[in-house]
Amino acid sequence: MKVDGLDKRMHGDVFISPNTLKSKRTKTAPATATRVDRRDSANLPEVFVRVDQAAAKIDQKLTIMTKILNQINSEKDDIIRARLARFFNVLKAFIDEALHPTGDLATDRILAGKSVDIHIDNTSITLQGIRIKLEAQHSSLNELSRSPKTEDVHIMMQAIRKAQRDVKKLRINLSSARDQITHHSKKTSSLTL
């Protein structure tokens, strides 16, 4: 996100600036829905496209990560297991980076799991975002070690399955909101003719 010409990243409610040595803790926006009016809806298809593209890339990487975990599970050679684990961690870092704020308020809110209200004429459509997290539940496992244990592989596999379900829900919500907007636009245009 660009603020006063400086590149800043937002992690939860912590802003990290490259020209400060320590992070400053500040509160971010409240959990209320962002309102998008008709005059702002010109960029709405772009928001949908950006979120859908991010979800598609994440889903693709999650599928690859599942295959890698299956290979790690069946591999006997420790050197190959270590290389596969390293590649898995690189893909996980890619997903973490893809979920960073983009600078577009609506896109960021959707990817953060917050809702966005879309107001077209007298109709309000709420798009509920889904937060995609690649974190193991009930575990502090963030990445695979060089020689991952079978339990660690299974924990990561569960985290990937949950993230895939979240991506699917997000894409369904996007499709539903798109359909509602299209339906409303057709209804409005047929009434004005």
mmCIF file with all atom_site columns, C-alpha atoms in Angstrom:
data_model
loop_
_atom_site.group_PDB
_atom_site.id
_atom_site.type_symbol
_atom_site.label_atom_id
_atom_site.label_alt_id
_atom_site.label_comp_id
_atom_site.label_asym_id
_atom_site.label_entity_id
_atom_site.label_seq_id
_atom_site.pdbx_PDB_ins_code
_atom_site.Cartn_x
_atom_site.Cartn_y
_atom_site.Cartn_z
_atom_site.occupancy
_atom_site.B_iso_or_equiv
_atom_site.pdbx_formal_charge
_atom_site.auth_seq_id
_atom_site.auth_comp_id
_atom_site.auth_asym_id
_atom_site.auth_atom_id
_atom_site.pdbx_PDB_model_num
ATOM 1   C CA . MET A 1 1   ? 0.000   0.000   0.000   1.00 0.00 ? 1   MET A CA 1
ATOM 2   C CA . LYS A 1 2   ? 1.350   3.454   -0.888  1.00 0.00 ? 2   LYS A CA 1
ATOM 3   C CA . VAL A 1 3   ? 1.033   6.167   1.716   1.00 0.00 ? 3   VAL A CA 1
ATOM 4   C CA . ASP A 1 4   ? 2.661   9.559   1.126   1.00 0.00 ? 4   ASP A CA 1
ATOM 5   C CA . GLY A 1 5   ? 4.987   8.023   -1.441  1.00 0.00 ? 5   GLY A CA 1
ATOM 6   C CA . LEU A 1 6   ? 6.258   5.366   0.961   1.00 0.00 ? 6   LEU A CA 1
ATOM 7   C CA . ASP A 1 7   ? 5.701   1.677   0.469   1.00 0.00 ? 7   ASP A CA 1
ATOM 8   C CA . LYS A 1 8   ? 4.048   0.221   3.563   1.00 0.00 ? 8   LYS A CA 1
ATOM 9   C CA . ARG A 1 9   ? 2.733   -3.264  4.195   1.00 0.00 ? 9   ARG A CA 1
ATOM 10  C CA . MET A 1 10  ? -0.207  -3.897  6.479   1.00 0.00 ? 10  MET A CA 1
ATOM 11  C CA . HIS A 1 11  ? -0.136  -7.060  8.589   1.00 0.00 ? 11  HIS A CA 1
ATOM 12  C CA . GLY A 1 12  ? -3.337  -7.236  10.628  1.00 0.00 ? 12  GLY A CA 1
ATOM 13  C CA . ASP A 1 13  ? -3.215  -4.066  12.643  1.00 0.00 ? 13  ASP A CA 1
ATOM 14  C CA . VAL A 1 14  ? 0.558   -3.524  12.366  1.00 0.00 ? 14  VAL A CA 1
ATOM 15  C CA . PHE A 1 15  ? 1.951   -1.192  9.721   1.00 0.00 ? 15  PHE A CA 1
ATOM 16  C CA . ILE A 1 16  ? 5.541   -1.868  8.722   1.00 0.00 ? 16  ILE A CA 1
ATOM 17  C CA . SER A 1 17  ? 7.415   0.921   7.013   1.00 0.00 ? 17  SER A CA 1
ATOM 18  C CA . PRO A 1 18  ? 10.782  0.299   5.325   1.00 0.00 ? 18  PRO A CA 1
ATOM 19  C CA . ASN A 1 19  ? 12.283  3.488   6.781   1.00 0.00 ? 19  ASN A CA 1
ATOM 20  C CA . THR A 1 20  ? 11.573  2.683   10.428  1.00 0.00 ? 20  THR A CA 1
ATOM 21  C CA . LEU A 1 21  ? 13.414  0.108   12.450  1.00 0.00 ? 21  LEU A CA 1
ATOM 22  C CA . LYS A 1 22  ? 10.461  -0.800  14.647  1.00 0.00 ? 22  LYS A CA 1
ATOM 23  C CA . SER A 1 23  ? 6.872   -1.498  13.736  1.00 0.00 ? 23  SER A CA 1
ATOM 24  C CA . LYS A 1 24  ? 4.246   0.905   14.982  1.00 0.00 ? 24  LYS A CA 1
ATOM 25  C CA . ARG A 1 25  ? 1.030   -0.637  16.236  1.00 0.00 ? 25  ARG A CA 1
ATOM 26  C CA . THR A 1 26  ? -2.059  1.223   15.090  1.00 0.00 ? 26  THR A CA 1
ATOM 27  C CA . LYS A 1 27  ? -5.673  0.238   14.798  1.00 0.00 ? 27  LYS A CA 1
ATOM 28  C CA . THR A 1 28  ? -6.981  -0.403  11.300  1.00 0.00 ? 28  THR A CA 1
ATOM 29  C CA . ALA A 1 29  ? -10.490 0.138   9.968   1.00 0.00 ? 29  ALA A CA 1
ATOM 30  C CA . PRO A 1 30  ? -13.425 -1.193  11.980  1.00 0.00 ? 30  PRO A CA 1
ATOM 31  C CA . ALA A 1 31  ? -15.146 -4.419  10.988  1.00 0.00 ? 31  ALA A CA 1
ATOM 32  C CA . THR A 1 32  ? -18.109 -2.708  9.327   1.00 0.00 ? 32  THR A CA 1
ATOM 33  C CA . ALA A 1 33  ? -18.788 -3.321  5.671   1.00 0.00 ? 33  ALA A CA 1
ATOM 34  C CA . THR A 1 34  ? -17.281 -1.055  3.045   1.00 0.00 ? 34  THR A CA 1
ATOM 35  C CA . ARG A 1 35  ? -19.884 0.686   0.941   1.00 0.00 ? 35  ARG A CA 1
ATOM 36  C CA . VAL A 1 36  ? -19.492 0.777   -2.822  1.00 0.00 ? 36  VAL A CA 1
ATOM 37  C CA . ASP A 1 37  ? -21.966 3.121   -4.547  1.00 0.00 ? 37  ASP A CA 1
ATOM 38  C CA . ARG A 1 38  ? -23.131 3.195   -8.157  1.00 0.00 ? 38  ARG A CA 1
ATOM 39  C CA . ARG A 1 39  ? -20.639 5.940   -8.968  1.00 0.00 ? 39  ARG A CA 1
ATOM 40  C CA . ASP A 1 40  ? -17.828 3.710   -7.670  1.00 0.00 ? 40  ASP A CA 1
ATOM 41  C CA . SER A 1 41  ? -19.158 0.574   -9.332  1.00 0.00 ? 41  SER A CA 1
ATOM 42  C CA . ALA A 1 42  ? -17.329 1.248   -12.598 1.00 0.00 ? 42  ALA A CA 1
ATOM 43  C CA . ASN A 1 43  ? -14.280 -0.472  -11.113 1.00 0.00 ? 43  ASN A CA 1
ATOM 44  C CA . LEU A 1 44  ? -16.370 -3.247  -9.539  1.00 0.00 ? 44  LEU A CA 1
ATOM 45  C CA . PRO A 1 45  ? -15.702 -5.747  -12.354 1.00 0.00 ? 45  PRO A CA 1
ATOM 46  C CA . GLU A 1 46  ? -11.980 -5.061  -11.879 1.00 0.00 ? 46  GLU A CA 1
ATOM 47  C CA . VAL A 1 47  ? -12.286 -5.866  -8.170  1.00 0.00 ? 47  VAL A CA 1
ATOM 48  C CA . PHE A 1 48  ? -14.071 -9.120  -8.979  1.00 0.00 ? 48  PHE A CA 1
ATOM 49  C CA . VAL A 1 49  ? -11.423 -9.991  -11.569 1.00 0.00 ? 49  VAL A CA 1
ATOM 50  C CA . ARG A 1 50  ? -8.544  -9.234  -9.175  1.00 0.00 ? 50  ARG A CA 1
ATOM 51  C CA . VAL A 1 51  ? -10.046 -11.299 -6.357  1.00 0.00 ? 51  VAL A CA 1
ATOM 52  C CA . ASP A 1 52  ? -10.947 -14.148 -8.712  1.00 0.00 ? 52  ASP A CA 1
ATOM 53  C CA . GLN A 1 53  ? -7.448  -14.166 -10.240 1.00 0.00 ? 53  GLN A CA 1
ATOM 54  C CA . ALA A 1 54  ? -5.846  -14.230 -6.794  1.00 0.00 ? 54  ALA A CA 1
ATOM 55  C CA . ALA A 1 55  ? -8.152  -17.077 -5.736  1.00 0.00 ? 55  ALA A CA 1
ATOM 56  C CA . ALA A 1 56  ? -7.374  -19.022 -8.932  1.00 0.00 ? 56  ALA A CA 1
ATOM 57  C CA . LYS A 1 57  ? -3.604  -18.645 -8.429  1.00 0.00 ? 57  LYS A CA 1
ATOM 58  C CA . ILE A 1 58  ? -3.884  -19.675 -4.799  1.00 0.00 ? 58  ILE A CA 1
ATOM 59  C CA . ASP A 1 59  ? -6.025  -22.689 -5.710  1.00 0.00 ? 59  ASP A CA 1
ATOM 60  C CA . GLN A 1 60  ? -3.489  -23.739 -8.345  1.00 0.00 ? 60  GLN A CA 1
ATOM 61  C CA . LYS A 1 61  ? -0.611  -23.508 -5.857  1.00 0.00 ? 61  LYS A CA 1
ATOM 62  C CA . LEU A 1 62  ? -2.613  -25.422 -3.234  1.00 0.00 ? 62  LEU A CA 1
ATOM 63  C CA . THR A 1 63  ? -3.146  -28.250 -5.735  1.00 0.00 ? 63  THR A CA 1
ATOM 64  C CA . ILE A 1 64  ? 0.587   -28.381 -6.444  1.00 0.00 ? 64  ILE A CA 1
ATOM 65  C CA . MET A 1 65  ? 1.312   -28.334 -2.706  1.00 0.00 ? 65  MET A CA 1
ATOM 66  C CA . THR A 1 66  ? -1.016  -31.317 -2.204  1.00 0.00 ? 66  THR A CA 1
ATOM 67  C CA . LYS A 1 67  ? 0.921   -33.270 -4.839  1.00 0.00 ? 67  LYS A CA 1
ATOM 68  C CA . ILE A 1 68  ? 4.219   -32.325 -3.192  1.00 0.00 ? 68  ILE A CA 1
ATOM 69  C CA . LEU A 1 69  ? 2.978   -33.475 0.214   1.00 0.00 ? 69  LEU A CA 1
ATOM 70  C CA . ASN A 1 70  ? 1.937   -36.796 -1.317  1.00 0.00 ? 70  ASN A CA 1
ATOM 71  C CA . GLN A 1 71  ? 5.418   -37.140 -2.840  1.00 0.00 ? 71  GLN A CA 1
ATOM 72  C CA . ILE A 1 72  ? 7.058   -36.306 0.489   1.00 0.00 ? 72  ILE A CA 1
ATOM 73  C CA . ASN A 1 73  ? 4.897   -38.902 2.202   1.00 0.00 ? 73  ASN A CA 1
ATOM 74  C CA . SER A 1 74  ? 5.866   -41.647 -0.248  1.00 0.00 ? 74  SER A CA 1
ATOM 75  C CA . GLU A 1 75  ? 9.544   -40.675 -0.688  1.00 0.00 ? 75  GLU A CA 1
ATOM 76  C CA . LYS A 1 76  ? 12.192  -42.667 1.201   1.00 0.00 ? 76  LYS A CA 1
ATOM 77  C CA . ASP A 1 77  ? 15.299  -40.654 0.251   1.00 0.00 ? 77  ASP A CA 1
ATOM 78  C CA . ASP A 1 78  ? 15.925  -37.908 2.842   1.00 0.00 ? 78  ASP A CA 1
ATOM 79  C CA . ILE A 1 79  ? 17.679  -35.606 0.367   1.00 0.00 ? 79  ILE A CA 1
ATOM 80  C CA . ILE A 1 80  ? 14.727  -35.638 -2.012  1.00 0.00 ? 80  ILE A CA 1
ATOM 81  C CA . ARG A 1 81  ? 12.310  -35.190 0.904   1.00 0.00 ? 81  ARG A CA 1
ATOM 82  C CA . ALA A 1 82  ? 14.304  -32.127 2.017   1.00 0.00 ? 82  ALA A CA 1
ATOM 83  C CA . ARG A 1 83  ? 14.170  -30.623 -1.492  1.00 0.00 ? 83  ARG A CA 1
ATOM 84  C CA . LEU A 1 84  ? 10.452  -31.248 -1.765  1.00 0.00 ? 84  LEU A CA 1
ATOM 85  C CA . ALA A 1 85  ? 9.899   -29.685 1.674   1.00 0.00 ? 85  ALA A CA 1
ATOM 86  C CA . ARG A 1 86  ? 11.878  -26.617 0.600   1.00 0.00 ? 86  ARG A CA 1
ATOM 87  C CA . PHE A 1 87  ? 9.801   -26.294 -2.589  1.00 0.00 ? 87  PHE A CA 1
ATOM 88  C CA . PHE A 1 88  ? 6.630   -26.688 -0.506  1.00 0.00 ? 88  PHE A CA 1
ATOM 89  C CA . ASN A 1 89  ? 7.767   -23.826 1.756   1.00 0.00 ? 89  ASN A CA 1
ATOM 90  C CA . VAL A 1 90  ? 8.458   -21.622 -1.289  1.00 0.00 ? 90  VAL A CA 1
ATOM 91  C CA . LEU A 1 91  ? 4.912   -22.214 -2.550  1.00 0.00 ? 91  LEU A CA 1
ATOM 92  C CA . LYS A 1 92  ? 3.543   -21.454 0.916   1.00 0.00 ? 92  LYS A CA 1
ATOM 93  C CA . ALA A 1 93  ? 5.469   -18.158 0.904   1.00 0.00 ? 93  ALA A CA 1
ATOM 94  C CA . PHE A 1 94  ? 3.959   -17.388 -2.520  1.00 0.00 ? 94  PHE A CA 1
ATOM 95  C CA . ILE A 1 95  ? 0.456   -17.894 -1.107  1.00 0.00 ? 95  ILE A CA 1
ATOM 96  C CA . ASP A 1 96  ? 1.245   -15.733 1.918   1.00 0.00 ? 96  ASP A CA 1
ATOM 97  C CA . GLU A 1 97  ? 2.462   -12.979 -0.432  1.00 0.00 ? 97  GLU A CA 1
ATOM 98  C CA . ALA A 1 98  ? -0.622  -13.302 -2.661  1.00 0.00 ? 98  ALA A CA 1
ATOM 99  C CA . LEU A 1 99  ? -2.803  -12.626 0.377   1.00 0.00 ? 99  LEU A CA 1
ATOM 100 C CA . HIS A 1 100 ? -0.995  -9.384  1.296   1.00 0.00 ? 100 HIS A CA 1
ATOM 101 C CA . PRO A 1 101 ? -2.943  -6.142  0.861   1.00 0.00 ? 101 PRO A CA 1
ATOM 102 C CA . THR A 1 102 ? -3.087  -4.891  -2.715  1.00 0.00 ? 102 THR A CA 1
ATOM 103 C CA . GLY A 1 103 ? -3.860  -1.251  -1.990  1.00 0.00 ? 103 GLY A CA 1
ATOM 104 C CA . ASP A 1 104 ? -7.411  -1.512  -3.319  1.00 0.00 ? 104 ASP A CA 1
ATOM 105 C CA . LEU A 1 105 ? -9.797  -1.233  -0.368  1.00 0.00 ? 105 LEU A CA 1
ATOM 106 C CA . ALA A 1 106 ? -12.564 -3.481  -1.724  1.00 0.00 ? 106 ALA A CA 1
ATOM 107 C CA . THR A 1 107 ? -10.158 -6.214  -2.876  1.00 0.00 ? 107 THR A CA 1
ATOM 108 C CA . ASP A 1 108 ? -8.280  -6.176  0.420   1.00 0.00 ? 108 ASP A CA 1
ATOM 109 C CA . ARG A 1 109 ? -11.484 -6.364  2.457   1.00 0.00 ? 109 ARG A CA 1
ATOM 110 C CA . ILE A 1 110 ? -12.789 -9.321  0.440   1.00 0.00 ? 110 ILE A CA 1
ATOM 111 C CA . LEU A 1 111 ? -9.498  -11.226 0.816   1.00 0.00 ? 111 LEU A CA 1
ATOM 112 C CA . ALA A 1 112 ? -9.439  -10.368 4.534   1.00 0.00 ? 112 ALA A CA 1
ATOM 113 C CA . GLY A 1 113 ? -12.833 -12.019 5.003   1.00 0.00 ? 113 GLY A CA 1
ATOM 114 C CA . LYS A 1 114 ? -14.813 -8.816  5.495   1.00 0.00 ? 114 LYS A CA 1
ATOM 115 C CA . SER A 1 115 ? -17.998 -7.890  3.684   1.00 0.00 ? 115 SER A CA 1
ATOM 116 C CA . VAL A 1 116 ? -18.409 -5.276  0.983   1.00 0.00 ? 116 VAL A CA 1
ATOM 117 C CA . ASP A 1 117 ? -21.820 -3.662  0.409   1.00 0.00 ? 117 ASP A CA 1
ATOM 118 C CA . ILE A 1 118 ? -22.535 -2.851  -3.217  1.00 0.00 ? 118 ILE A CA 1
ATOM 119 C CA . HIS A 1 119 ? -25.251 -0.225  -3.695  1.00 0.00 ? 119 HIS A CA 1
ATOM 120 C CA . ILE A 1 120 ? -26.826 -0.013  -7.140  1.00 0.00 ? 120 ILE A CA 1
ATOM 121 C CA . ASP A 1 121 ? -29.789 2.346   -7.399  1.00 0.00 ? 121 ASP A CA 1
ATOM 122 C CA . ASN A 1 122 ? -32.044 1.354   -4.476  1.00 0.00 ? 122 ASN A CA 1
ATOM 123 C CA . THR A 1 123 ? -30.665 -2.160  -4.097  1.00 0.00 ? 123 THR A CA 1
ATOM 124 C CA . SER A 1 124 ? -27.909 -3.295  -1.784  1.00 0.00 ? 124 SER A CA 1
ATOM 125 C CA . ILE A 1 125 ? -25.893 -6.438  -2.457  1.00 0.00 ? 125 ILE A CA 1
ATOM 126 C CA . THR A 1 126 ? -23.508 -7.690  0.204   1.00 0.00 ? 126 THR A CA 1
ATOM 127 C CA . LEU A 1 127 ? -20.468 -9.652  -0.894  1.00 0.00 ? 127 LEU A CA 1
ATOM 128 C CA . GLN A 1 128 ? -19.084 -11.606 2.040   1.00 0.00 ? 128 GLN A CA 1
ATOM 129 C CA . GLY A 1 129 ? -15.364 -12.143 1.693   1.00 0.00 ? 129 GLY A CA 1
ATOM 130 C CA . ILE A 1 130 ? -13.663 -15.308 2.891   1.00 0.00 ? 130 ILE A CA 1
ATOM 131 C CA . ARG A 1 131 ? -10.324 -15.166 4.635   1.00 0.00 ? 131 ARG A CA 1
ATOM 132 C CA . ILE A 1 132 ? -8.001  -17.755 3.172   1.00 0.00 ? 132 ILE A CA 1
ATOM 133 C CA . LYS A 1 133 ? -5.448  -18.967 5.675   1.00 0.00 ? 133 LYS A CA 1
ATOM 134 C CA . LEU A 1 134 ? -2.867  -21.671 5.224   1.00 0.00 ? 134 LEU A CA 1
ATOM 135 C CA . GLU A 1 135 ? -2.390  -22.351 8.899   1.00 0.00 ? 135 GLU A CA 1
ATOM 136 C CA . ALA A 1 136 ? -2.565  -25.647 10.708  1.00 0.00 ? 136 ALA A CA 1
ATOM 137 C CA . GLN A 1 137 ? -5.315  -25.750 13.317  1.00 0.00 ? 137 GLN A CA 1
ATOM 138 C CA . HIS A 1 138 ? -4.268  -26.642 16.856  1.00 0.00 ? 138 HIS A CA 1
ATOM 139 C CA . SER A 1 139 ? -0.615  -26.521 15.805  1.00 0.00 ? 139 SER A CA 1
ATOM 140 C CA . SER A 1 140 ? 2.124   -23.930 15.570  1.00 0.00 ? 140 SER A CA 1
ATOM 141 C CA . LEU A 1 141 ? 3.488   -25.549 12.412  1.00 0.00 ? 141 LEU A CA 1
ATOM 142 C CA . ASN A 1 142 ? 4.152   -22.769 9.884   1.00 0.00 ? 142 ASN A CA 1
ATOM 143 C CA . GLU A 1 143 ? 6.381   -24.578 7.427   1.00 0.00 ? 143 GLU A CA 1
ATOM 144 C CA . LEU A 1 144 ? 7.885   -27.996 6.900   1.00 0.00 ? 144 LEU A CA 1
ATOM 145 C CA . SER A 1 145 ? 11.287  -28.827 8.315   1.00 0.00 ? 145 SER A CA 1
ATOM 146 C CA . ARG A 1 146 ? 14.074  -30.347 6.213   1.00 0.00 ? 146 ARG A CA 1
ATOM 147 C CA . SER A 1 147 ? 13.039  -33.815 7.272   1.00 0.00 ? 147 SER A CA 1
ATOM 148 C CA . PRO A 1 148 ? 9.293   -33.531 7.812   1.00 0.00 ? 148 PRO A CA 1
ATOM 149 C CA . LYS A 1 149 ? 7.570   -36.061 10.015  1.00 0.00 ? 149 LYS A CA 1
ATOM 150 C CA . THR A 1 150 ? 4.507   -37.911 8.788   1.00 0.00 ? 150 THR A CA 1
ATOM 151 C CA . GLU A 1 151 ? 2.361   -36.079 11.358  1.00 0.00 ? 151 GLU A CA 1
ATOM 152 C CA . ASP A 1 152 ? 3.582   -32.712 10.046  1.00 0.00 ? 152 ASP A CA 1
ATOM 153 C CA . VAL A 1 153 ? 2.702   -33.727 6.490   1.00 0.00 ? 153 VAL A CA 1
ATOM 154 C CA . HIS A 1 154 ? -0.806  -34.740 7.598   1.00 0.00 ? 154 HIS A CA 1
ATOM 155 C CA . ILE A 1 155 ? -1.274  -31.474 9.529   1.00 0.00 ? 155 ILE A CA 1
ATOM 156 C CA . MET A 1 156 ? -0.268  -29.451 6.462   1.00 0.00 ? 156 MET A CA 1
ATOM 157 C CA . MET A 1 157 ? -2.546  -31.565 4.274   1.00 0.00 ? 157 MET A CA 1
ATOM 158 C CA . GLN A 1 158 ? -5.491  -30.682 6.536   1.00 0.00 ? 158 GLN A CA 1
ATOM 159 C CA . ALA A 1 159 ? -4.557  -26.991 6.362   1.00 0.00 ? 159 ALA A CA 1
ATOM 160 C CA . ILE A 1 160 ? -4.442  -27.171 2.563   1.00 0.00 ? 160 ILE A CA 1
ATOM 161 C CA . ARG A 1 161 ? -7.845  -28.870 2.380   1.00 0.00 ? 161 ARG A CA 1
ATOM 162 C CA . LYS A 1 162 ? -9.362  -26.150 4.568   1.00 0.00 ? 162 LYS A CA 1
ATOM 163 C CA . ALA A 1 163 ? -7.750  -23.420 2.447   1.00 0.00 ? 163 ALA A CA 1
ATOM 164 C CA . GLN A 1 164 ? -9.100  -25.088 -0.711  1.00 0.00 ? 164 GLN A CA 1
ATOM 165 C CA . ARG A 1 165 ? -12.610 -25.116 0.777   1.00 0.00 ? 165 ARG A CA 1
ATOM 166 C CA . ASP A 1 166 ? -12.236 -21.413 1.638   1.00 0.00 ? 166 ASP A CA 1
ATOM 167 C CA . VAL A 1 167 ? -11.088 -20.594 -1.910  1.00 0.00 ? 167 VAL A CA 1
ATOM 168 C CA . LYS A 1 168 ? -14.080 -22.476 -3.303  1.00 0.00 ? 168 LYS A CA 1
ATOM 169 C CA . LYS A 1 169 ? -16.473 -20.572 -0.990  1.00 0.00 ? 169 LYS A CA 1
ATOM 170 C CA . LEU A 1 170 ? -14.907 -17.243 -2.003  1.00 0.00 ? 170 LEU A CA 1
ATOM 171 C CA . ARG A 1 171 ? -15.277 -18.010 -5.707  1.00 0.00 ? 171 ARG A CA 1
ATOM 172 C CA . ILE A 1 172 ? -18.909 -19.066 -5.166  1.00 0.00 ? 172 ILE A CA 1
ATOM 173 C CA . ASN A 1 173 ? -19.603 -15.806 -3.294  1.00 0.00 ? 173 ASN A CA 1
ATOM 174 C CA . LEU A 1 174 ? -17.995 -13.806 -6.125  1.00 0.00 ? 174 LEU A CA 1
ATOM 175 C CA . SER A 1 175 ? -20.047 -15.627 -8.730  1.00 0.00 ? 175 SER A CA 1
ATOM 176 C CA . SER A 1 176 ? -23.245 -15.097 -6.753  1.00 0.00 ? 176 SER A CA 1
ATOM 177 C CA . ALA A 1 177 ? -22.583 -11.363 -6.328  1.00 0.00 ? 177 ALA A CA 1
ATOM 178 C CA . ARG A 1 178 ? -21.755 -11.056 -10.032 1.00 0.00 ? 178 ARG A CA 1
ATOM 179 C CA . ASP A 1 179 ? -25.017 -12.808 -10.943 1.00 0.00 ? 179 ASP A CA 1
ATOM 180 C CA . GLN A 1 180 ? -27.025 -10.569 -8.592  1.00 0.00 ? 180 GLN A CA 1
ATOM 181 C CA . ILE A 1 181 ? -25.476 -7.436  -10.094 1.00 0.00 ? 181 ILE A CA 1
ATOM 182 C CA . THR A 1 182 ? -26.107 -8.689  -13.640 1.00 0.00 ? 182 THR A CA 1
ATOM 183 C CA . HIS A 1 183 ? -29.693 -9.630  -12.776 1.00 0.00 ? 183 HIS A CA 1
ATOM 184 C CA . HIS A 1 184 ? -30.302 -6.239  -11.172 1.00 0.00 ? 184 HIS A CA 1
ATOM 185 C CA . SER A 1 185 ? -28.735 -4.400  -14.137 1.00 0.00 ? 185 SER A CA 1
ATOM 186 C CA . LYS A 1 186 ? -30.949 -6.283  -16.618 1.00 0.00 ? 186 LYS A CA 1
ATOM 187 C CA . LYS A 1 187 ? -34.011 -5.645  -14.476 1.00 0.00 ? 187 LYS A CA 1
ATOM 188 C CA . THR A 1 188 ? -33.212 -1.922  -14.214 1.00 0.00 ? 188 THR A CA 1
ATOM 189 C CA . SER A 1 189 ? -32.490 -1.560  -17.929 1.00 0.00 ? 189 SER A CA 1
ATOM 190 C CA . SER A 1 190 ? -35.715 -3.353  -18.865 1.00 0.00 ? 190 SER A CA 1
ATOM 191 C CA . LEU A 1 191 ? -37.686 -1.044  -16.592 1.00 0.00 ? 191 LEU A CA 1
ATOM 192 C CA . THR A 1 192 ? -36.193 2.102   -18.089 1.00 0.00 ? 192 THR A CA 1
ATOM 193 C CA . LEU A 1 193 ? -36.962 1.088   -21.672 1.00 0.00 ? 193 LEU A CA 1
#
